[in-house]
Amino acid sequence: MPPLRTALLQSSGRPGSVDANLKVLDEAAGRAAAAGAGLVVCPEMFLTGYAIGADVHRLAEPADGEAADAVADIAVRHGLAVHYGYPERDGQDGDVVYNSAQLIGPDGTRLANYRKTHLFGGFEQEWFTPGQDTVVQAELGGLTIGLMICYDVEFPENVRAHAIAGTDLLLVPTAQMHPFQFVAESVVPVRAFENQMYVAYVNRTGPEGDFEFVGLSCLAGPDGASRARAGRGEELVFGDADPEFLRASRENNPYLRDRRPGLYTSLA
């Protein structure tokens, strides 16, 4: 199987304007497709902006809403999959909003939708309801894709659950802010190494409300090395998730084989 070229869209877009952010995504998807990418990954809450406060309820949409249709159209026109963050309004209870991320395939099919399980800080805990499903996966380009959001990746149990479930490429849209840049620089590559997978960690950038996002998006490989690494500004960077390299790495790295789950029951 050929590598899956993955484009990381490091951008805060235009907070508060879904239409403007769809235009940013459309332009980036065009550049990504021209560079041979089969997948473009956007940051956390990309469609609306992150620091939008009470506007979360005004801008939230169902997973199959108008914004999802617009993203599906972008995916089809450019012939690549799109993974994006957005506030999801629950179809059963309109007052419930999740911090979500959705993967749409190159044919416009909604492949997977994930609701952030670990909410960070008072801002998120005020406006969002935590999701309950830790492992959400889909198949794309011969790889098992896993979905997660920002703070979730900082809990080792979360990523290990994906490793046990067979995730090959973990997509982590994020709104990672100063002074926690060590997560992007150090924690994410270690997660990829200790769990023998690729991790695409895609951040917002610059000031937004009370936050200062630090960029530093990366695609980390199972050897702990970054296949792509962005700087601090708006940027589109590319890296390959190579199934053959992953297979060889898993054969040589004993972490998952040497686990002794019977010793860890107290962790639950």
PDB file of C-alpha atoms in Angstrom:
ATOM      1  CA  MET A   1       0.000   0.000   0.000  1.00  0.00           C
ATOM      2  CA  PRO A   2       1.307   3.472  -0.831  1.00  0.00           C
ATOM      3  CA  PRO A   3       1.788   6.047   1.948  1.00  0.00           C
ATOM      4  CA  LEU A   4      -1.116   8.334   2.741  1.00  0.00           C
ATOM      5  CA  ARG A   5       0.133  11.864   2.149  1.00  0.00           C
ATOM      6  CA  THR A   6      -1.416  13.962   4.887  1.00  0.00           C
ATOM      7  CA  ALA A   7      -1.768  17.756   4.816  1.00  0.00           C
ATOM      8  CA  LEU A   8      -1.851  19.576   8.155  1.00  0.00           C
ATOM      9  CA  LEU A   9      -3.739  22.886   7.918  1.00  0.00           C
ATOM     10  CA  GLN A  10      -2.352  25.032  10.720  1.00  0.00           C
ATOM     11  CA  SER A  11      -4.762  27.962  10.800  1.00  0.00           C
ATOM     12  CA  SER A  12      -7.209  29.718  13.085  1.00  0.00           C
ATOM     13  CA  GLY A  13      -9.253  30.702  10.068  1.00  0.00           C
ATOM     14  CA  ARG A  14     -11.724  33.505  10.699  1.00  0.00           C
ATOM     15  CA  PRO A  15     -13.318  33.022  14.136  1.00  0.00           C
ATOM     16  CA  GLY A  16     -17.070  33.499  14.075  1.00  0.00           C
ATOM     17  CA  SER A  17     -17.523  33.000  10.318  1.00  0.00           C
ATOM     18  CA  VAL A  18     -18.281  29.511   9.040  1.00  0.00           C
ATOM     19  CA  ASP A  19     -18.439  30.767   5.437  1.00  0.00           C
ATOM     20  CA  ALA A  20     -14.984  32.350   5.645  1.00  0.00           C
ATOM     21  CA  ASN A  21     -13.515  29.212   7.188  1.00  0.00           C
ATOM     22  CA  LEU A  22     -15.021  27.045   4.471  1.00  0.00           C
ATOM     23  CA  LYS A  23     -13.241  29.271   1.933  1.00  0.00           C
ATOM     24  CA  VAL A  24      -9.943  28.842   3.810  1.00  0.00           C
ATOM     25  CA  LEU A  25     -10.494  25.082   3.790  1.00  0.00           C
ATOM     26  CA  ASP A  26     -11.407  25.028   0.102  1.00  0.00           C
ATOM     27  CA  GLU A  27      -8.229  26.874  -0.856  1.00  0.00           C
ATOM     28  CA  ALA A  28      -6.069  24.651   1.367  1.00  0.00           C
ATOM     29  CA  ALA A  29      -7.716  21.485   0.038  1.00  0.00           C
ATOM     30  CA  GLY A  30      -6.886  22.600  -3.489  1.00  0.00           C
ATOM     31  CA  ARG A  31      -3.225  23.077  -2.590  1.00  0.00           C
ATOM     32  CA  ALA A  32      -3.169  19.786  -0.711  1.00  0.00           C
ATOM     33  CA  ALA A  33      -4.641  17.865  -3.624  1.00  0.00           C
ATOM     34  CA  ALA A  34      -2.141  19.468  -6.007  1.00  0.00           C
ATOM     35  CA  ALA A  35       0.657  18.222  -3.742  1.00  0.00           C
ATOM     36  CA  GLY A  36      -0.681  14.665  -3.853  1.00  0.00           C
ATOM     37  CA  ALA A  37      -2.349  14.580  -0.440  1.00  0.00           C
ATOM     38  CA  GLY A  38      -5.182  12.155   0.212  1.00  0.00           C
ATOM     39  CA  LEU A  39      -6.192  13.748   3.511  1.00  0.00           C
ATOM     40  CA  VAL A  40      -6.274  17.263   4.949  1.00  0.00           C
ATOM     41  CA  VAL A  41      -6.594  17.708   8.722  1.00  0.00           C
ATOM     42  CA  CYS A  42      -7.885  20.949  10.268  1.00  0.00           C
ATOM     43  CA  PRO A  43      -7.556  22.210  13.861  1.00  0.00           C
ATOM     44  CA  GLU A  44     -10.017  21.977  16.725  1.00  0.00           C
ATOM     45  CA  MET A  45     -13.232  23.979  16.218  1.00  0.00           C
ATOM     46  CA  PHE A  46     -11.937  25.090  12.825  1.00  0.00           C
ATOM     47  CA  LEU A  47     -15.320  25.783  11.247  1.00  0.00           C
ATOM     48  CA  THR A  48     -16.383  28.362  13.814  1.00  0.00           C
ATOM     49  CA  GLY A  49     -13.383  29.464  15.813  1.00  0.00           C
ATOM     50  CA  TYR A  50     -12.497  28.301  19.306  1.00  0.00           C
ATOM     51  CA  ALA A  51     -12.939  31.337  21.598  1.00  0.00           C
ATOM     52  CA  ILE A  52     -16.522  32.077  20.597  1.00  0.00           C
ATOM     53  CA  GLY A  53     -18.235  31.814  23.998  1.00  0.00           C
ATOM     54  CA  ALA A  54     -22.031  31.888  23.872  1.00  0.00           C
ATOM     55  CA  ASP A  55     -21.902  31.881  20.059  1.00  0.00           C
ATOM     56  CA  VAL A  56     -21.208  28.161  20.382  1.00  0.00           C
ATOM     57  CA  HIS A  57     -24.958  27.556  20.537  1.00  0.00           C
ATOM     58  CA  ARG A  58     -25.690  29.839  17.581  1.00  0.00           C
ATOM     59  CA  LEU A  59     -23.018  28.303  15.374  1.00  0.00           C
ATOM     60  CA  ALA A  60     -23.400  24.652  16.374  1.00  0.00           C
ATOM     61  CA  GLU A  61     -24.813  22.254  13.772  1.00  0.00           C
ATOM     62  CA  PRO A  62     -25.717  18.559  13.638  1.00  0.00           C
ATOM     63  CA  ALA A  63     -23.110  16.174  12.257  1.00  0.00           C
ATOM     64  CA  ASP A  64     -25.136  15.993   9.031  1.00  0.00           C
ATOM     65  CA  GLY A  65     -25.897  19.720   8.848  1.00  0.00           C
ATOM     66  CA  GLU A  66     -25.260  22.328   6.149  1.00  0.00           C
ATOM     67  CA  ALA A  67     -21.598  22.763   7.096  1.00  0.00           C
ATOM     68  CA  ALA A  68     -21.003  19.017   6.765  1.00  0.00           C
ATOM     69  CA  ASP A  69     -22.569  19.135   3.297  1.00  0.00           C
ATOM     70  CA  ALA A  70     -20.286  22.039   2.358  1.00  0.00           C
ATOM     71  CA  VAL A  71     -17.206  20.159   3.580  1.00  0.00           C
ATOM     72  CA  ALA A  72     -18.324  17.065   1.674  1.00  0.00           C
ATOM     73  CA  ASP A  73     -18.557  19.172  -1.480  1.00  0.00           C
ATOM     74  CA  ILE A  74     -14.980  20.405  -0.926  1.00  0.00           C
ATOM     75  CA  ALA A  75     -13.782  16.833  -0.406  1.00  0.00           C
ATOM     76  CA  VAL A  76     -15.428  15.605  -3.612  1.00  0.00           C
ATOM     77  CA  ARG A  77     -14.257  18.521  -5.772  1.00  0.00           C
ATOM     78  CA  HIS A  78     -10.650  18.102  -4.682  1.00  0.00           C
ATOM     79  CA  GLY A  79     -10.691  14.300  -4.406  1.00  0.00           C
ATOM     80  CA  LEU A  80      -9.366  13.948  -0.869  1.00  0.00           C
ATOM     81  CA  ALA A  81     -10.620  13.247   2.638  1.00  0.00           C
ATOM     82  CA  VAL A  82     -11.203  16.116   5.086  1.00  0.00           C
ATOM     83  CA  HIS A  83     -11.066  16.011   8.879  1.00  0.00           C
ATOM     84  CA  TYR A  84     -12.327  19.115  10.660  1.00  0.00           C
ATOM     85  CA  GLY A  85     -13.323  20.343  14.102  1.00  0.00           C
ATOM     86  CA  TYR A  86     -16.684  21.974  14.832  1.00  0.00           C
ATOM     87  CA  PRO A  87     -19.327  22.448  17.558  1.00  0.00           C
ATOM     88  CA  GLU A  88     -21.895  19.675  17.163  1.00  0.00           C
ATOM     89  CA  ARG A  89     -25.516  20.186  18.147  1.00  0.00           C
ATOM     90  CA  ASP A  90     -27.116  16.946  19.264  1.00  0.00           C
ATOM     91  CA  GLY A  91     -29.932  15.962  16.950  1.00  0.00           C
ATOM     92  CA  GLN A  92     -32.035  14.629  19.833  1.00  0.00           C
ATOM     93  CA  ASP A  93     -31.484  17.462  22.294  1.00  0.00           C
ATOM     94  CA  GLY A  94     -30.751  20.829  20.718  1.00  0.00           C
ATOM     95  CA  ASP A  95     -29.440  22.267  23.993  1.00  0.00           C
ATOM     96  CA  VAL A  96     -26.559  19.800  24.102  1.00  0.00           C
ATOM     97  CA  VAL A  97     -23.405  20.816  22.223  1.00  0.00           C
ATOM     98  CA  TYR A  98     -20.247  18.745  21.810  1.00  0.00           C
ATOM     99  CA  ASN A  99     -16.746  19.753  20.809  1.00  0.00           C
ATOM    100  CA  SER A 100     -16.547  17.414  17.834  1.00  0.00           C
ATOM    101  CA  ALA A 101     -14.442  16.401  14.856  1.00  0.00           C
ATOM    102  CA  GLN A 102     -15.650  14.691  11.706  1.00  0.00           C
ATOM    103  CA  LEU A 103     -13.917  12.767   8.928  1.00  0.00           C
ATOM    104  CA  ILE A 104     -15.425  12.979   5.455  1.00  0.00           C
ATOM    105  CA  GLY A 105     -14.131  10.745   2.674  1.00  0.00           C
ATOM    106  CA  PRO A 106     -13.099  11.801  -0.837  1.00  0.00           C
ATOM    107  CA  ASP A 107     -16.495  10.663  -2.139  1.00  0.00           C
ATOM    108  CA  GLY A 108     -18.307  12.913   0.342  1.00  0.00           C
ATOM    109  CA  THR A 109     -19.296  10.110   2.726  1.00  0.00           C
ATOM    110  CA  ARG A 110     -19.258  10.926   6.439  1.00  0.00           C
ATOM    111  CA  LEU A 111     -16.843   8.258   7.697  1.00  0.00           C
ATOM    112  CA  ALA A 112     -16.638   9.013  11.421  1.00  0.00           C
ATOM    113  CA  ASN A 113     -17.659  11.613  13.992  1.00  0.00           C
ATOM    114  CA  TYR A 114     -15.985  12.005  17.393  1.00  0.00           C
ATOM    115  CA  ARG A 115     -17.033  13.990  20.475  1.00  0.00           C
ATOM    116  CA  LYS A 116     -14.230  15.210  22.735  1.00  0.00           C
ATOM    117  CA  THR A 117     -14.208  13.132  25.921  1.00  0.00           C
ATOM    118  CA  HIS A 118     -11.863  15.219  28.109  1.00  0.00           C
ATOM    119  CA  LEU A 119     -12.837  18.899  28.251  1.00  0.00           C
ATOM    120  CA  PHE A 120     -10.075  21.344  29.089  1.00  0.00           C
ATOM    121  CA  GLY A 121     -10.581  24.210  31.527  1.00  0.00           C
ATOM    122  CA  GLY A 122     -13.573  26.272  32.542  1.00  0.00           C
ATOM    123  CA  PHE A 123     -14.278  27.549  29.022  1.00  0.00           C
ATOM    124  CA  GLU A 124     -14.917  24.132  27.523  1.00  0.00           C
ATOM    125  CA  GLN A 125     -16.624  22.770  30.603  1.00  0.00           C
ATOM    126  CA  GLU A 126     -19.067  25.683  30.548  1.00  0.00           C
ATOM    127  CA  TRP A 127     -20.137  25.383  26.918  1.00  0.00           C
ATOM    128  CA  PHE A 128     -19.729  21.711  25.972  1.00  0.00           C
ATOM    129  CA  THR A 129     -20.926  18.286  27.060  1.00  0.00           C
ATOM    130  CA  PRO A 130     -18.201  15.589  27.145  1.00  0.00           C
ATOM    131  CA  GLY A 131     -18.477  12.683  24.729  1.00  0.00           C
ATOM    132  CA  GLN A 132     -18.559   9.091  25.925  1.00  0.00           C
ATOM    133  CA  ASP A 133     -16.904   7.091  23.124  1.00  0.00           C
ATOM    134  CA  THR A 134     -13.133   6.907  23.522  1.00  0.00           C
ATOM    135  CA  VAL A 135     -12.251   4.978  20.365  1.00  0.00           C
ATOM    136  CA  VAL A 136     -13.817   6.128  17.093  1.00  0.00           C
ATOM    137  CA  GLN A 137     -12.267   4.785  13.883  1.00  0.00           C
ATOM    138  CA  ALA A 138     -12.656   4.654  10.114  1.00  0.00           C
ATOM    139  CA  GLU A 139     -10.797   3.113   7.184  1.00  0.00           C
ATOM    140  CA  LEU A 140      -9.003   5.351   4.688  1.00  0.00           C
ATOM    141  CA  GLY A 141      -6.241   4.655   2.195  1.00  0.00           C
ATOM    142  CA  GLY A 142      -5.532   1.219   3.643  1.00  0.00           C
ATOM    143  CA  LEU A 143      -5.067   2.627   7.144  1.00  0.00           C
ATOM    144  CA  THR A 144      -7.226   2.488  10.248  1.00  0.00           C
ATOM    145  CA  ILE A 145      -7.829   6.111  11.186  1.00  0.00           C
ATOM    146  CA  GLY A 146      -8.568   7.093  14.789  1.00  0.00           C
ATOM    147  CA  LEU A 147     -10.153  10.354  15.955  1.00  0.00           C
ATOM    148  CA  MET A 148      -9.338  12.338  19.076  1.00  0.00           C
ATOM    149  CA  ILE A 149      -9.279  16.037  20.067  1.00  0.00           C
ATOM    150  CA  CYS A 150      -6.549  18.072  21.794  1.00  0.00           C
ATOM    151  CA  TYR A 151      -6.550  17.412  25.569  1.00  0.00           C
ATOM    152  CA  ASP A 152      -7.614  13.800  24.935  1.00  0.00           C
ATOM    153  CA  VAL A 153      -4.132  12.917  23.653  1.00  0.00           C
ATOM    154  CA  GLU A 154      -2.555  13.998  26.942  1.00  0.00           C
ATOM    155  CA  PHE A 155      -4.135  11.001  28.681  1.00  0.00           C
ATOM    156  CA  PRO A 156      -1.978   7.959  27.904  1.00  0.00           C
ATOM    157  CA  GLU A 157      -4.883   5.578  28.485  1.00  0.00           C
ATOM    158  CA  ASN A 158      -6.764   7.196  25.592  1.00  0.00           C
ATOM    159  CA  VAL A 159      -4.027   6.671  23.049  1.00  0.00           C
ATOM    160  CA  ARG A 160      -3.233   3.182  24.311  1.00  0.00           C
ATOM    161  CA  ALA A 161      -6.891   2.246  23.812  1.00  0.00           C
ATOM    162  CA  HIS A 162      -6.498   3.264  20.168  1.00  0.00           C
ATOM    163  CA  ALA A 163      -3.306   1.228  19.864  1.00  0.00           C
ATOM    164  CA  ILE A 164      -5.043  -1.861  21.215  1.00  0.00           C
ATOM    165  CA  ALA A 165      -7.936  -1.256  18.807  1.00  0.00           C
ATOM    166  CA  GLY A 166      -5.542  -1.137  15.842  1.00  0.00           C
ATOM    167  CA  THR A 167      -5.404   2.565  14.998  1.00  0.00           C
ATOM    168  CA  ASP A 168      -2.637   3.282  12.473  1.00  0.00           C
ATOM    169  CA  LEU A 169      -3.028   7.053  12.104  1.00  0.00           C
ATOM    170  CA  LEU A 170      -4.499   9.091  14.956  1.00  0.00           C
ATOM    171  CA  LEU A 171      -5.939  12.476  13.976  1.00  0.00           C
ATOM    172  CA  VAL A 172      -5.795  15.064  16.768  1.00  0.00           C
ATOM    173  CA  PRO A 173      -7.145  18.526  15.926  1.00  0.00           C
ATOM    174  CA  THR A 174      -6.107  20.849  18.721  1.00  0.00           C
ATOM    175  CA  ALA A 175      -6.307  24.347  20.180  1.00  0.00           C
ATOM    176  CA  GLN A 176      -3.068  24.042  22.099  1.00  0.00           C
ATOM    177  CA  MET A 177      -2.059  27.269  23.774  1.00  0.00           C
ATOM    178  CA  HIS A 178       0.842  28.977  25.521  1.00  0.00           C
ATOM    179  CA  PRO A 179       2.508  27.895  27.806  1.00  0.00           C
ATOM    180  CA  PHE A 180       1.815  24.231  27.002  1.00  0.00           C
ATOM    181  CA  GLN A 181       3.817  23.971  23.779  1.00  0.00           C
ATOM    182  CA  PHE A 182       5.822  21.069  25.245  1.00  0.00           C
ATOM    183  CA  VAL A 183       2.808  18.902  24.397  1.00  0.00           C
ATOM    184  CA  ALA A 184       3.305  19.524  20.683  1.00  0.00           C
ATOM    185  CA  GLU A 185       7.079  19.373  20.920  1.00  0.00           C
ATOM    186  CA  SER A 186       7.526  16.346  23.205  1.00  0.00           C
ATOM    187  CA  VAL A 187       4.360  14.571  24.329  1.00  0.00           C
ATOM    188  CA  VAL A 188       2.879  13.903  20.885  1.00  0.00           C
ATOM    189  CA  PRO A 189       6.016  12.256  19.386  1.00  0.00           C
ATOM    190  CA  VAL A 190       6.305  10.099  22.526  1.00  0.00           C
ATOM    191  CA  ARG A 191       2.658   9.040  22.205  1.00  0.00           C
ATOM    192  CA  ALA A 192       3.324   7.977  18.613  1.00  0.00           C
ATOM    193  CA  PHE A 193       6.403   5.985  19.658  1.00  0.00           C
ATOM    194  CA  GLU A 194       5.016   4.262  22.738  1.00  0.00           C
ATOM    195  CA  ASN A 195       1.818   3.270  20.894  1.00  0.00           C
ATOM    196  CA  GLN A 196       3.389   2.457  17.523  1.00  0.00           C
ATOM    197  CA  MET A 197       1.223   4.647  15.318  1.00  0.00           C
ATOM    198  CA  TYR A 198       1.273   7.884  13.368  1.00  0.00           C
ATOM    199  CA  VAL A 199      -0.197  10.939  15.111  1.00  0.00           C
ATOM    200  CA  ALA A 200      -1.322  14.015  13.176  1.00  0.00           C
ATOM    201  CA  TYR A 201      -1.542  16.863  15.684  1.00  0.00           C
ATOM    202  CA  VAL A 202      -2.948  19.993  14.036  1.00  0.00           C
ATOM    203  CA  ASN A 203      -3.097  23.265  15.927  1.00  0.00           C
ATOM    204  CA  ARG A 204      -4.561  26.736  15.721  1.00  0.00           C
ATOM    205  CA  THR A 205      -2.186  29.696  15.669  1.00  0.00           C
ATOM    206  CA  GLY A 206      -1.960  33.228  17.040  1.00  0.00           C
ATOM    207  CA  PRO A 207      -4.138  35.215  19.467  1.00  0.00           C
ATOM    208  CA  GLU A 208      -7.843  34.523  19.829  1.00  0.00           C
ATOM    209  CA  GLY A 209      -9.817  35.943  22.727  1.00  0.00           C
ATOM    210  CA  ASP A 210      -7.917  35.224  25.923  1.00  0.00           C
ATOM    211  CA  PHE A 211      -5.815  32.527  24.270  1.00  0.00           C
ATOM    212  CA  GLU A 212      -2.499  32.466  22.416  1.00  0.00           C
ATOM    213  CA  PHE A 213      -2.240  29.386  20.207  1.00  0.00           C
ATOM    214  CA  VAL A 214       1.281  28.186  19.546  1.00  0.00           C
ATOM    215  CA  GLY A 215       1.085  26.306  16.228  1.00  0.00           C
ATOM    216  CA  LEU A 216       3.821  23.639  16.055  1.00  0.00           C
ATOM    217  CA  SER A 217       1.545  21.140  14.299  1.00  0.00           C
ATOM    218  CA  CYS A 218       3.233  17.857  13.503  1.00  0.00           C
ATOM    219  CA  LEU A 219       2.871  14.427  11.975  1.00  0.00           C
ATOM    220  CA  ALA A 220       4.786  12.125  14.322  1.00  0.00           C
ATOM    221  CA  GLY A 221       5.788   8.617  13.288  1.00  0.00           C
ATOM    222  CA  PRO A 222       6.058   5.350  15.240  1.00  0.00           C
ATOM    223  CA  ASP A 223       9.786   5.989  15.616  1.00  0.00           C
ATOM    224  CA  GLY A 224       9.071   9.213  17.519  1.00  0.00           C
ATOM    225  CA  ALA A 225      10.343  11.390  14.671  1.00  0.00           C
ATOM    226  CA  SER A 226       8.299  14.164  13.084  1.00  0.00           C
ATOM    227  CA  ARG A 227       7.533  13.630   9.401  1.00  0.00           C
ATOM    228  CA  ALA A 228       6.211  17.190   9.261  1.00  0.00           C
ATOM    229  CA  ARG A 229       6.544  20.106  11.663  1.00  0.00           C
ATOM    230  CA  ALA A 230       4.994  23.558  11.287  1.00  0.00           C
ATOM    231  CA  GLY A 231       6.253  26.776  12.812  1.00  0.00           C
ATOM    232  CA  ARG A 232       4.170  29.307  14.748  1.00  0.00           C
ATOM    233  CA  GLY A 233       2.215  30.935  11.893  1.00  0.00           C
ATOM    234  CA  GLU A 234      -0.426  29.952   9.350  1.00  0.00           C
ATOM    235  CA  GLU A 235       0.959  27.071   7.331  1.00  0.00           C
ATOM    236  CA  LEU A 236       0.094  23.974   5.310  1.00  0.00           C
ATOM    237  CA  VAL A 237       2.622  21.191   5.837  1.00  0.00           C
ATOM    238  CA  PHE A 238       2.780  17.646   4.495  1.00  0.00           C
ATOM    239  CA  GLY A 239       3.874  14.288   5.801  1.00  0.00           C
ATOM    240  CA  ASP A 240       3.424  10.659   4.753  1.00  0.00           C
ATOM    241  CA  ALA A 241       1.837   7.931   6.866  1.00  0.00           C
ATOM    242  CA  ASP A 242       3.572   4.856   5.441  1.00  0.00           C
ATOM    243  CA  PRO A 243       1.874   1.497   6.155  1.00  0.00           C
ATOM    244  CA  GLU A 244       5.023  -0.477   5.353  1.00  0.00           C
ATOM    245  CA  PHE A 245       7.214   1.559   7.692  1.00  0.00           C
ATOM    246  CA  LEU A 246       4.548   1.180  10.383  1.00  0.00           C
ATOM    247  CA  ARG A 247       4.421  -2.590   9.911  1.00  0.00           C
ATOM    248  CA  ALA A 248       8.221  -2.891  10.194  1.00  0.00           C
ATOM    249  CA  SER A 249       8.301  -0.614  13.228  1.00  0.00           C
ATOM    250  CA  ARG A 250       5.667  -2.681  15.013  1.00  0.00           C
ATOM    251  CA  GLU A 251       7.638  -5.846  14.354  1.00  0.00           C
ATOM    252  CA  ASN A 252      10.762  -4.349  15.917  1.00  0.00           C
ATOM    253  CA  ASN A 253       9.216  -2.465  18.837  1.00  0.00           C
ATOM    254  CA  PRO A 254       8.080  -4.722  21.733  1.00  0.00           C
ATOM    255  CA  TYR A 255       5.965  -2.246  23.738  1.00  0.00           C
ATOM    256  CA  LEU A 256       2.548  -3.613  22.839  1.00  0.00           C
ATOM    257  CA  ARG A 257       3.685  -7.263  22.912  1.00  0.00           C
ATOM    258  CA  ASP A 258       5.350  -6.892  26.305  1.00  0.00           C
ATOM    259  CA  ARG A 259       2.359  -5.345  28.061  1.00  0.00           C
ATOM    260  CA  ARG A 260       1.039  -7.150  31.159  1.00  0.00           C
ATOM    261  CA  PRO A 261      -2.590  -5.971  31.378  1.00  0.00           C
ATOM    262  CA  GLY A 262      -3.272  -8.048  34.483  1.00  0.00           C
ATOM    263  CA  LEU A 263      -0.980  -5.716  36.443  1.00  0.00           C
ATOM    264  CA  TYR A 264      -2.823  -2.563  35.371  1.00  0.00           C
ATOM    265  CA  THR A 265      -6.380  -3.312  36.486  1.00  0.00           C
ATOM    266  CA  SER A 266      -6.125  -0.762  39.305  1.00  0.00           C
ATOM    267  CA  LEU A 267      -5.790   2.016  36.714  1.00  0.00           C
ATOM    268  CA  ALA A 268      -9.471   1.585  35.823  1.00  0.00           C
TER     269      ALA A 268
END
